[in-house]
Amino acid sequence: YGVRNLRSLLVNRVLLRGFIVSDKDFGPKHYKEHQEKLSQWIADGSVTFKIHVTEGIDNAAKGLVGIFKGENFGKAVLHIKDE
C-alpha cells in the first residue's frame, strides 16, 4: 500500500526517512551493544522465543503451507529426529 496523506506531510514539513539495518549509522553502530544486551537477556531468561514445531518430514509441506496461511506463531521449525 502507498503512503497516505503526503500533502499533510509536505504542508507540515515532516521529514520522512527510512532506514536499512546495514546502514553504517544504524546497524554496525549498535551491533556490540545489541550483542551484549541480548546475550544477557537470553542468559537470565528475560527474553523467550516462540517456536512452532512441525513434527516429521512427512509433514514438511503442511508446515510450509502453514507459514503462508498464518497458522503458526514464531519461528517455524521442522523436527525430523532426535540425535
PDB file of N, CA and C in Angstrom:
ATOM      1  N   TYR A   1       0.831  -1.174   0.000  1.00  0.00           N
ATOM      2  CA  TYR A   1       0.000   0.000   0.000  1.00  0.00           C
ATOM      3  C   TYR A   1       0.874   1.235   0.000  1.00  0.00           C
ATOM      4  N   GLY A   2       0.344   2.274  -0.495  1.00  0.00           N
ATOM      5  CA  GLY A   2       1.102   3.513  -0.595  1.00  0.00           C
ATOM      6  C   GLY A   2       1.004   4.364   0.659  1.00  0.00           C
ATOM      7  N   VAL A   3       1.835   5.387   0.731  1.00  0.00           N
ATOM      8  CA  VAL A   3       1.814   6.311   1.856  1.00  0.00           C
ATOM      9  C   VAL A   3       0.628   7.243   1.675  1.00  0.00           C
ATOM     10  N   ARG A   4      -0.142   7.401   2.722  1.00  0.00           N
ATOM     11  CA  ARG A   4      -1.319   8.271   2.659  1.00  0.00           C
ATOM     12  C   ARG A   4      -0.989   9.643   3.237  1.00  0.00           C
ATOM     13  N   ASN A   5      -1.773  10.623   2.886  1.00  0.00           N
ATOM     14  CA  ASN A   5      -1.660  11.985   3.406  1.00  0.00           C
ATOM     15  C   ASN A   5      -0.304  12.624   3.123  1.00  0.00           C
ATOM     16  N   LEU A   6       0.226  12.403   1.930  1.00  0.00           N
ATOM     17  CA  LEU A   6       1.502  13.013   1.578  1.00  0.00           C
ATOM     18  C   LEU A   6       1.410  14.540   1.599  1.00  0.00           C
ATOM     19  N   ARG A   7       0.253  15.047   1.217  1.00  0.00           N
ATOM     20  CA  ARG A   7       0.092  16.507   1.232  1.00  0.00           C
ATOM     21  C   ARG A   7       0.250  17.043   2.645  1.00  0.00           C
ATOM     22  N   SER A   8      -0.304  16.341   3.615  1.00  0.00           N
ATOM     23  CA  SER A   8      -0.182  16.756   5.014  1.00  0.00           C
ATOM     24  C   SER A   8       1.282  16.738   5.449  1.00  0.00           C
ATOM     25  N   LEU A   9       2.046  15.752   4.976  1.00  0.00           N
ATOM     26  CA  LEU A   9       3.473  15.692   5.297  1.00  0.00           C
ATOM     27  C   LEU A   9       4.198  16.918   4.749  1.00  0.00           C
ATOM     28  N   LEU A  10       3.863  17.292   3.519  1.00  0.00           N
ATOM     29  CA  LEU A  10       4.505  18.445   2.899  1.00  0.00           C
ATOM     30  C   LEU A  10       4.128  19.752   3.589  1.00  0.00           C
ATOM     31  N   VAL A  11       2.837  19.927   3.862  1.00  0.00           N
ATOM     32  CA  VAL A  11       2.357  21.160   4.487  1.00  0.00           C
ATOM     33  C   VAL A  11       2.981  21.344   5.868  1.00  0.00           C
ATOM     34  N   ASN A  12       3.119  20.253   6.608  1.00  0.00           N
ATOM     35  CA  ASN A  12       3.668  20.332   7.970  1.00  0.00           C
ATOM     36  C   ASN A  12       5.183  20.148   8.019  1.00  0.00           C
ATOM     37  N   ARG A  13       5.790  20.026   6.834  1.00  0.00           N
ATOM     38  CA  ARG A  13       7.243  19.888   6.704  1.00  0.00           C
ATOM     39  C   ARG A  13       7.786  18.726   7.536  1.00  0.00           C
ATOM     40  N   VAL A  14       7.107  17.617   7.447  1.00  0.00           N
ATOM     41  CA  VAL A  14       7.532  16.416   8.163  1.00  0.00           C
ATOM     42  C   VAL A  14       8.653  15.742   7.380  1.00  0.00           C
ATOM     43  N   LEU A  15       9.672  15.299   8.091  1.00  0.00           N
ATOM     44  CA  LEU A  15      10.770  14.575   7.470  1.00  0.00           C
ATOM     45  C   LEU A  15      10.442  13.081   7.533  1.00  0.00           C
ATOM     46  N   LEU A  16      10.383  12.456   6.385  1.00  0.00           N
ATOM     47  CA  LEU A  16      10.093  11.028   6.285  1.00  0.00           C
ATOM     48  C   LEU A  16      11.365  10.348   5.818  1.00  0.00           C
ATOM     49  N   ARG A  17      11.925   9.478   6.683  1.00  0.00           N
ATOM     50  CA  ARG A  17      13.194   8.845   6.354  1.00  0.00           C
ATOM     51  C   ARG A  17      13.144   7.378   6.754  1.00  0.00           C
ATOM     52  N   GLY A  18      13.509   6.526   5.825  1.00  0.00           N
ATOM     53  CA  GLY A  18      13.586   5.108   6.122  1.00  0.00           C
ATOM     54  C   GLY A  18      14.991   4.728   6.547  1.00  0.00           C
ATOM     55  N   PHE A  19      15.152   3.474   6.917  1.00  0.00           N
ATOM     56  CA  PHE A  19      16.482   3.007   7.272  1.00  0.00           C
ATOM     57  C   PHE A  19      16.614   1.542   6.889  1.00  0.00           C
ATOM     58  N   ILE A  20      17.845   1.134   6.751  1.00  0.00           N
ATOM     59  CA  ILE A  20      18.177  -0.260   6.497  1.00  0.00           C
ATOM     60  C   ILE A  20      19.174  -0.646   7.581  1.00  0.00           C
ATOM     61  N   VAL A  21      18.991  -1.804   8.168  1.00  0.00           N
ATOM     62  CA  VAL A  21      19.825  -2.225   9.286  1.00  0.00           C
ATOM     63  C   VAL A  21      21.310  -2.173   8.942  1.00  0.00           C
ATOM     64  N   SER A  22      21.656  -2.422   7.694  1.00  0.00           N
ATOM     65  CA  SER A  22      23.061  -2.426   7.311  1.00  0.00           C
ATOM     66  C   SER A  22      23.633  -1.029   7.059  1.00  0.00           C
ATOM     67  N   ASP A  23      22.810   0.022   7.173  1.00  0.00           N
ATOM     68  CA  ASP A  23      23.331   1.385   7.037  1.00  0.00           C
ATOM     69  C   ASP A  23      24.429   1.613   8.068  1.00  0.00           C
ATOM     70  N   LYS A  24      25.500   2.295   7.680  1.00  0.00           N
ATOM     71  CA  LYS A  24      26.650   2.460   8.585  1.00  0.00           C
ATOM     72  C   LYS A  24      26.296   3.209   9.861  1.00  0.00           C
ATOM     73  N   ASP A  25      25.287   4.051   9.831  1.00  0.00           N
ATOM     74  CA  ASP A  25      24.900   4.798  11.023  1.00  0.00           C
ATOM     75  C   ASP A  25      23.809   4.107  11.834  1.00  0.00           C
ATOM     76  N   PHE A  26      23.459   2.893  11.461  1.00  0.00           N
ATOM     77  CA  PHE A  26      22.417   2.196  12.221  1.00  0.00           C
ATOM     78  C   PHE A  26      22.910   0.865  12.763  1.00  0.00           C
ATOM     79  N   GLY A  27      22.963  -0.154  11.916  1.00  0.00           N
ATOM     80  CA  GLY A  27      23.291  -1.499  12.363  1.00  0.00           C
ATOM     81  C   GLY A  27      24.657  -1.641  12.995  1.00  0.00           C
ATOM     82  N   PRO A  28      25.737  -1.395  12.253  1.00  0.00           N
ATOM     83  CA  PRO A  28      27.077  -1.573  12.810  1.00  0.00           C
ATOM     84  C   PRO A  28      27.348  -0.707  14.040  1.00  0.00           C
ATOM     85  N   LYS A  29      26.724   0.455  14.082  1.00  0.00           N
ATOM     86  CA  LYS A  29      26.931   1.374  15.204  1.00  0.00           C
ATOM     87  C   LYS A  29      26.425   0.777  16.512  1.00  0.00           C
ATOM     88  N   HIS A  30      25.373  -0.009  16.458  1.00  0.00           N
ATOM     89  CA  HIS A  30      24.750  -0.561  17.660  1.00  0.00           C
ATOM     90  C   HIS A  30      24.990  -2.057  17.827  1.00  0.00           C
ATOM     91  N   TYR A  31      25.799  -2.663  16.974  1.00  0.00           N
ATOM     92  CA  TYR A  31      25.990  -4.115  16.975  1.00  0.00           C
ATOM     93  C   TYR A  31      26.530  -4.642  18.301  1.00  0.00           C
ATOM     94  N   LYS A  32      27.608  -4.057  18.792  1.00  0.00           N
ATOM     95  CA  LYS A  32      28.236  -4.553  20.018  1.00  0.00           C
ATOM     96  C   LYS A  32      27.281  -4.461  21.205  1.00  0.00           C
ATOM     97  N   GLU A  33      26.632  -3.321  21.359  1.00  0.00           N
ATOM     98  CA  GLU A  33      25.679  -3.139  22.457  1.00  0.00           C
ATOM     99  C   GLU A  33      24.537  -4.142  22.355  1.00  0.00           C
ATOM    100  N   HIS A  34      24.039  -4.357  21.141  1.00  0.00           N
ATOM    101  CA  HIS A  34      22.947  -5.303  20.913  1.00  0.00           C
ATOM    102  C   HIS A  34      23.361  -6.710  21.325  1.00  0.00           C
ATOM    103  N   GLN A  35      24.542  -7.148  20.904  1.00  0.00           N
ATOM    104  CA  GLN A  35      25.009  -8.491  21.222  1.00  0.00           C
ATOM    105  C   GLN A  35      25.172  -8.684  22.725  1.00  0.00           C
ATOM    106  N   GLU A  36      25.734  -7.693  23.408  1.00  0.00           N
ATOM    107  CA  GLU A  36      25.930  -7.798  24.854  1.00  0.00           C
ATOM    108  C   GLU A  36      24.603  -7.880  25.597  1.00  0.00           C
ATOM    109  N   LYS A  37      23.677  -6.984  25.261  1.00  0.00           N
ATOM    110  CA  LYS A  37      22.392  -6.958  25.967  1.00  0.00           C
ATOM    111  C   LYS A  37      21.554  -8.190  25.660  1.00  0.00           C
ATOM    112  N   LEU A  38      21.489  -8.577  24.400  1.00  0.00           N
ATOM    113  CA  LEU A  38      20.677  -9.728  24.035  1.00  0.00           C
ATOM    114  C   LEU A  38      21.226 -11.002  24.659  1.00  0.00           C
ATOM    115  N   SER A  39      22.542 -11.172  24.674  1.00  0.00           N
ATOM    116  CA  SER A  39      23.149 -12.342  25.308  1.00  0.00           C
ATOM    117  C   SER A  39      22.806 -12.399  26.787  1.00  0.00           C
ATOM    118  N   GLN A  40      22.834 -11.257  27.441  1.00  0.00           N
ATOM    119  CA  GLN A  40      22.496 -11.180  28.863  1.00  0.00           C
ATOM    120  C   GLN A  40      21.024 -11.531  29.087  1.00  0.00           C
ATOM    121  N   TRP A  41      20.139 -10.995  28.263  1.00  0.00           N
ATOM    122  CA  TRP A  41      18.708 -11.262  28.408  1.00  0.00           C
ATOM    123  C   TRP A  41      18.377 -12.733  28.174  1.00  0.00           C
ATOM    124  N   ILE A  42      19.039 -13.346  27.211  1.00  0.00           N
ATOM    125  CA  ILE A  42      18.812 -14.770  26.947  1.00  0.00           C
ATOM    126  C   ILE A  42      19.302 -15.589  28.139  1.00  0.00           C
ATOM    127  N   ALA A  43      20.482 -15.246  28.673  1.00  0.00           N
ATOM    128  CA  ALA A  43      21.057 -15.987  29.800  1.00  0.00           C
ATOM    129  C   ALA A  43      20.192 -15.882  31.051  1.00  0.00           C
ATOM    130  N   ASP A  44      19.631 -14.698  31.328  1.00  0.00           N
ATOM    131  CA  ASP A  44      18.833 -14.559  32.553  1.00  0.00           C
ATOM    132  C   ASP A  44      17.362 -14.907  32.353  1.00  0.00           C
ATOM    133  N   GLY A  45      16.993 -15.265  31.129  1.00  0.00           N
ATOM    134  CA  GLY A  45      15.635 -15.733  30.863  1.00  0.00           C
ATOM    135  C   GLY A  45      14.599 -14.648  30.667  1.00  0.00           C
ATOM    136  N   SER A  46      15.023 -13.388  30.576  1.00  0.00           N
ATOM    137  CA  SER A  46      14.041 -12.317  30.390  1.00  0.00           C
ATOM    138  C   SER A  46      13.547 -12.232  28.945  1.00  0.00           C
ATOM    139  N   VAL A  47      14.248 -12.901  28.023  1.00  0.00           N
ATOM    140  CA  VAL A  47      13.795 -12.988  26.633  1.00  0.00           C
ATOM    141  C   VAL A  47      13.511 -14.450  26.332  1.00  0.00           C
ATOM    142  N   THR A  48      12.330 -14.713  25.845  1.00  0.00           N
ATOM    143  CA  THR A  48      11.979 -16.073  25.438  1.00  0.00           C
ATOM    144  C   THR A  48      11.531 -16.040  23.986  1.00  0.00           C
ATOM    145  N   PHE A  49      11.587 -17.183  23.353  1.00  0.00           N
ATOM    146  CA  PHE A  49      11.241 -17.270  21.951  1.00  0.00           C
ATOM    147  C   PHE A  49      10.067 -18.208  21.754  1.00  0.00           C
ATOM    148  N   LYS A  50       9.205 -17.857  20.836  1.00  0.00           N
ATOM    149  CA  LYS A  50       8.097 -18.727  20.471  1.00  0.00           C
ATOM    150  C   LYS A  50       8.515 -19.527  19.252  1.00  0.00           C
ATOM    151  N   ILE A  51       8.329 -20.826  19.337  1.00  0.00           N
ATOM    152  CA  ILE A  51       8.713 -21.719  18.249  1.00  0.00           C
ATOM    153  C   ILE A  51       7.524 -22.600  17.907  1.00  0.00           C
ATOM    154  N   HIS A  52       7.220 -22.678  16.633  1.00  0.00           N
ATOM    155  CA  HIS A  52       6.170 -23.573  16.143  1.00  0.00           C
ATOM    156  C   HIS A  52       6.862 -24.771  15.500  1.00  0.00           C
ATOM    157  N   VAL A  53       6.706 -25.941  16.104  1.00  0.00           N
ATOM    158  CA  VAL A  53       7.404 -27.134  15.636  1.00  0.00           C
ATOM    159  C   VAL A  53       6.459 -28.003  14.825  1.00  0.00           C
ATOM    160  N   THR A  54       6.887 -28.372  13.621  1.00  0.00           N
ATOM    161  CA  THR A  54       6.186 -29.352  12.803  1.00  0.00           C
ATOM    162  C   THR A  54       6.971 -30.651  12.917  1.00  0.00           C
ATOM    163  N   GLU A  55       6.304 -31.716  13.311  1.00  0.00           N
ATOM    164  CA  GLU A  55       6.964 -32.992  13.552  1.00  0.00           C
ATOM    165  C   GLU A  55       6.995 -33.856  12.299  1.00  0.00           C
ATOM    166  N   GLY A  56       8.183 -34.322  11.927  1.00  0.00           N
ATOM    167  CA  GLY A  56       8.336 -35.313  10.869  1.00  0.00           C
ATOM    168  C   GLY A  56       8.435 -34.749   9.465  1.00  0.00           C
ATOM    169  N   ILE A  57       9.271 -35.402   8.675  1.00  0.00           N
ATOM    170  CA  ILE A  57       9.493 -34.986   7.286  1.00  0.00           C
ATOM    171  C   ILE A  57       8.222 -35.135   6.451  1.00  0.00           C
ATOM    172  N   ASP A  58       7.364 -36.072   6.831  1.00  0.00           N
ATOM    173  CA  ASP A  58       6.109 -36.260   6.091  1.00  0.00           C
ATOM    174  C   ASP A  58       5.175 -35.056   6.221  1.00  0.00           C
ATOM    175  N   ASN A  59       5.362 -34.255   7.254  1.00  0.00           N
ATOM    176  CA  ASN A  59       4.514 -33.082   7.475  1.00  0.00           C
ATOM    177  C   ASN A  59       5.184 -31.777   7.048  1.00  0.00           C
ATOM    178  N   ALA A  60       6.331 -31.876   6.369  1.00  0.00           N
ATOM    179  CA  ALA A  60       7.080 -30.677   5.982  1.00  0.00           C
ATOM    180  C   ALA A  60       6.252 -29.757   5.086  1.00  0.00           C
ATOM    181  N   ALA A  61       5.575 -30.310   4.103  1.00  0.00           N
ATOM    182  CA  ALA A  61       4.774 -29.479   3.194  1.00  0.00           C
ATOM    183  C   ALA A  61       3.643 -28.790   3.947  1.00  0.00           C
ATOM    184  N   LYS A  62       3.019 -29.514   4.857  1.00  0.00           N
ATOM    185  CA  LYS A  62       1.935 -28.945   5.654  1.00  0.00           C
ATOM    186  C   LYS A  62       2.466 -27.786   6.513  1.00  0.00           C
ATOM    187  N   GLY A  63       3.654 -27.958   7.084  1.00  0.00           N
ATOM    188  CA  GLY A  63       4.259 -26.897   7.878  1.00  0.00           C
ATOM    189  C   GLY A  63       4.584 -25.672   7.054  1.00  0.00           C
ATOM    190  N   LEU A  64       5.078 -25.884   5.841  1.00  0.00           N
ATOM    191  CA  LEU A  64       5.398 -24.765   4.958  1.00  0.00           C
ATOM    192  C   LEU A  64       4.135 -24.005   4.560  1.00  0.00           C
ATOM    193  N   VAL A  65       3.110 -24.718   4.200  1.00  0.00           N
ATOM    194  CA  VAL A  65       1.843 -24.066   3.839  1.00  0.00           C
ATOM    195  C   VAL A  65       1.282 -23.313   5.036  1.00  0.00           C
ATOM    196  N   GLY A  66       1.468 -23.874   6.226  1.00  0.00           N
ATOM    197  CA  GLY A  66       1.002 -23.218   7.445  1.00  0.00           C
ATOM    198  C   GLY A  66       1.639 -21.856   7.669  1.00  0.00           C
ATOM    199  N   ILE A  67       2.888 -21.701   7.226  1.00  0.00           N
ATOM    200  CA  ILE A  67       3.557 -20.403   7.347  1.00  0.00           C
ATOM    201  C   ILE A  67       2.801 -19.352   6.543  1.00  0.00           C
ATOM    202  N   PHE A  68       2.432 -19.708   5.320  1.00  0.00           N
ATOM    203  CA  PHE A  68       1.759 -18.755   4.437  1.00  0.00           C
ATOM    204  C   PHE A  68       0.309 -18.512   4.814  1.00  0.00           C
ATOM    205  N   LYS A  69      -0.293 -19.459   5.512  1.00  0.00           N
ATOM    206  CA  LYS A  69      -1.681 -19.293   5.964  1.00  0.00           C
ATOM    207  C   LYS A  69      -1.766 -18.606   7.321  1.00  0.00           C
ATOM    208  N   GLY A  70      -0.628 -18.394   7.964  1.00  0.00           N
ATOM    209  CA  GLY A  70      -0.633 -17.757   9.280  1.00  0.00           C
ATOM    210  C   GLY A  70      -1.049 -18.690  10.391  1.00  0.00           C
ATOM    211  N   GLU A  71      -0.819 -19.972  10.218  1.00  0.00           N
ATOM    212  CA  GLU A  71      -1.224 -20.963  11.213  1.00  0.00           C
ATOM    213  C   GLU A  71      -0.196 -21.150  12.319  1.00  0.00           C
ATOM    214  N   ASN A  72       0.944 -20.519  12.208  1.00  0.00           N
ATOM    215  CA  ASN A  72       1.942 -20.651  13.262  1.00  0.00           C
ATOM    216  C   ASN A  72       2.293 -19.281  13.815  1.00  0.00           C
ATOM    217  N   PHE A  73       2.965 -19.286  14.949  1.00  0.00           N
ATOM    218  CA  PHE A  73       3.414 -18.045  15.561  1.00  0.00           C
ATOM    219  C   PHE A  73       4.845 -18.253  16.012  1.00  0.00           C
ATOM    220  N   GLY A  74       5.727 -17.379  15.627  1.00  0.00           N
ATOM    221  CA  GLY A  74       7.134 -17.506  15.997  1.00  0.00           C
ATOM    222  C   GLY A  74       7.924 -18.173  14.891  1.00  0.00           C
ATOM    223  N   LYS A  75       9.056 -18.725  15.268  1.00  0.00           N
ATOM    224  CA  LYS A  75       9.942 -19.382  14.307  1.00  0.00           C
ATOM    225  C   LYS A  75       9.372 -20.739  13.952  1.00  0.00           C
ATOM    226  N   ALA A  76       9.295 -21.023  12.671  1.00  0.00           N
ATOM    227  CA  ALA A  76       8.808 -22.321  12.196  1.00  0.00           C
ATOM    228  C   ALA A  76       9.988 -23.284  12.102  1.00  0.00           C
ATOM    229  N   VAL A  77       9.860 -24.429  12.762  1.00  0.00           N
ATOM    230  CA  VAL A  77      10.929 -25.421  12.810  1.00  0.00           C
ATOM    231  C   VAL A  77      10.374 -26.766  12.373  1.00  0.00           C
ATOM    232  N   LEU A  78      11.133 -27.472  11.549  1.00  0.00           N
ATOM    233  CA  LEU A  78      10.773 -28.832  11.150  1.00  0.00           C
ATOM    234  C   LEU A  78      11.647 -29.790  11.944  1.00  0.00           C
ATOM    235  N   HIS A  79      11.023 -30.572  12.815  1.00  0.00           N
ATOM    236  CA  HIS A  79      11.755 -31.526  13.644  1.00  0.00           C
ATOM    237  C   HIS A  79      11.715 -32.884  12.959  1.00  0.00           C
ATOM    238  N   ILE A  80      12.879 -33.361  12.528  1.00  0.00           N
ATOM    239  CA  ILE A  80      12.938 -34.621  11.801  1.00  0.00           C
ATOM    240  C   ILE A  80      13.206 -35.783  12.732  1.00  0.00           C
ATOM    241  N   LYS A  81      14.265 -35.693  13.547  1.00  0.00           N
ATOM    242  CA  LYS A  81      14.509 -36.752  14.522  1.00  0.00           C
ATOM    243  C   LYS A  81      15.469 -36.237  15.582  1.00  0.00           C
ATOM    244  N   ASP A  82      15.444 -36.886  16.737  1.00  0.00           N
ATOM    245  CA  ASP A  82      16.386 -36.579  17.801  1.00  0.00           C
ATOM    246  C   ASP A  82      17.712 -37.235  17.504  1.00  0.00           C
ATOM    247  N   GLU A  83      18.775 -36.610  17.935  1.00  0.00           N
ATOM    248  CA  GLU A  83      20.093 -37.193  17.704  1.00  0.00           C
ATOM    249  C   GLU A  83      20.397 -38.232  18.739  1.00  0.00           C
TER     250      GLU A  83
END
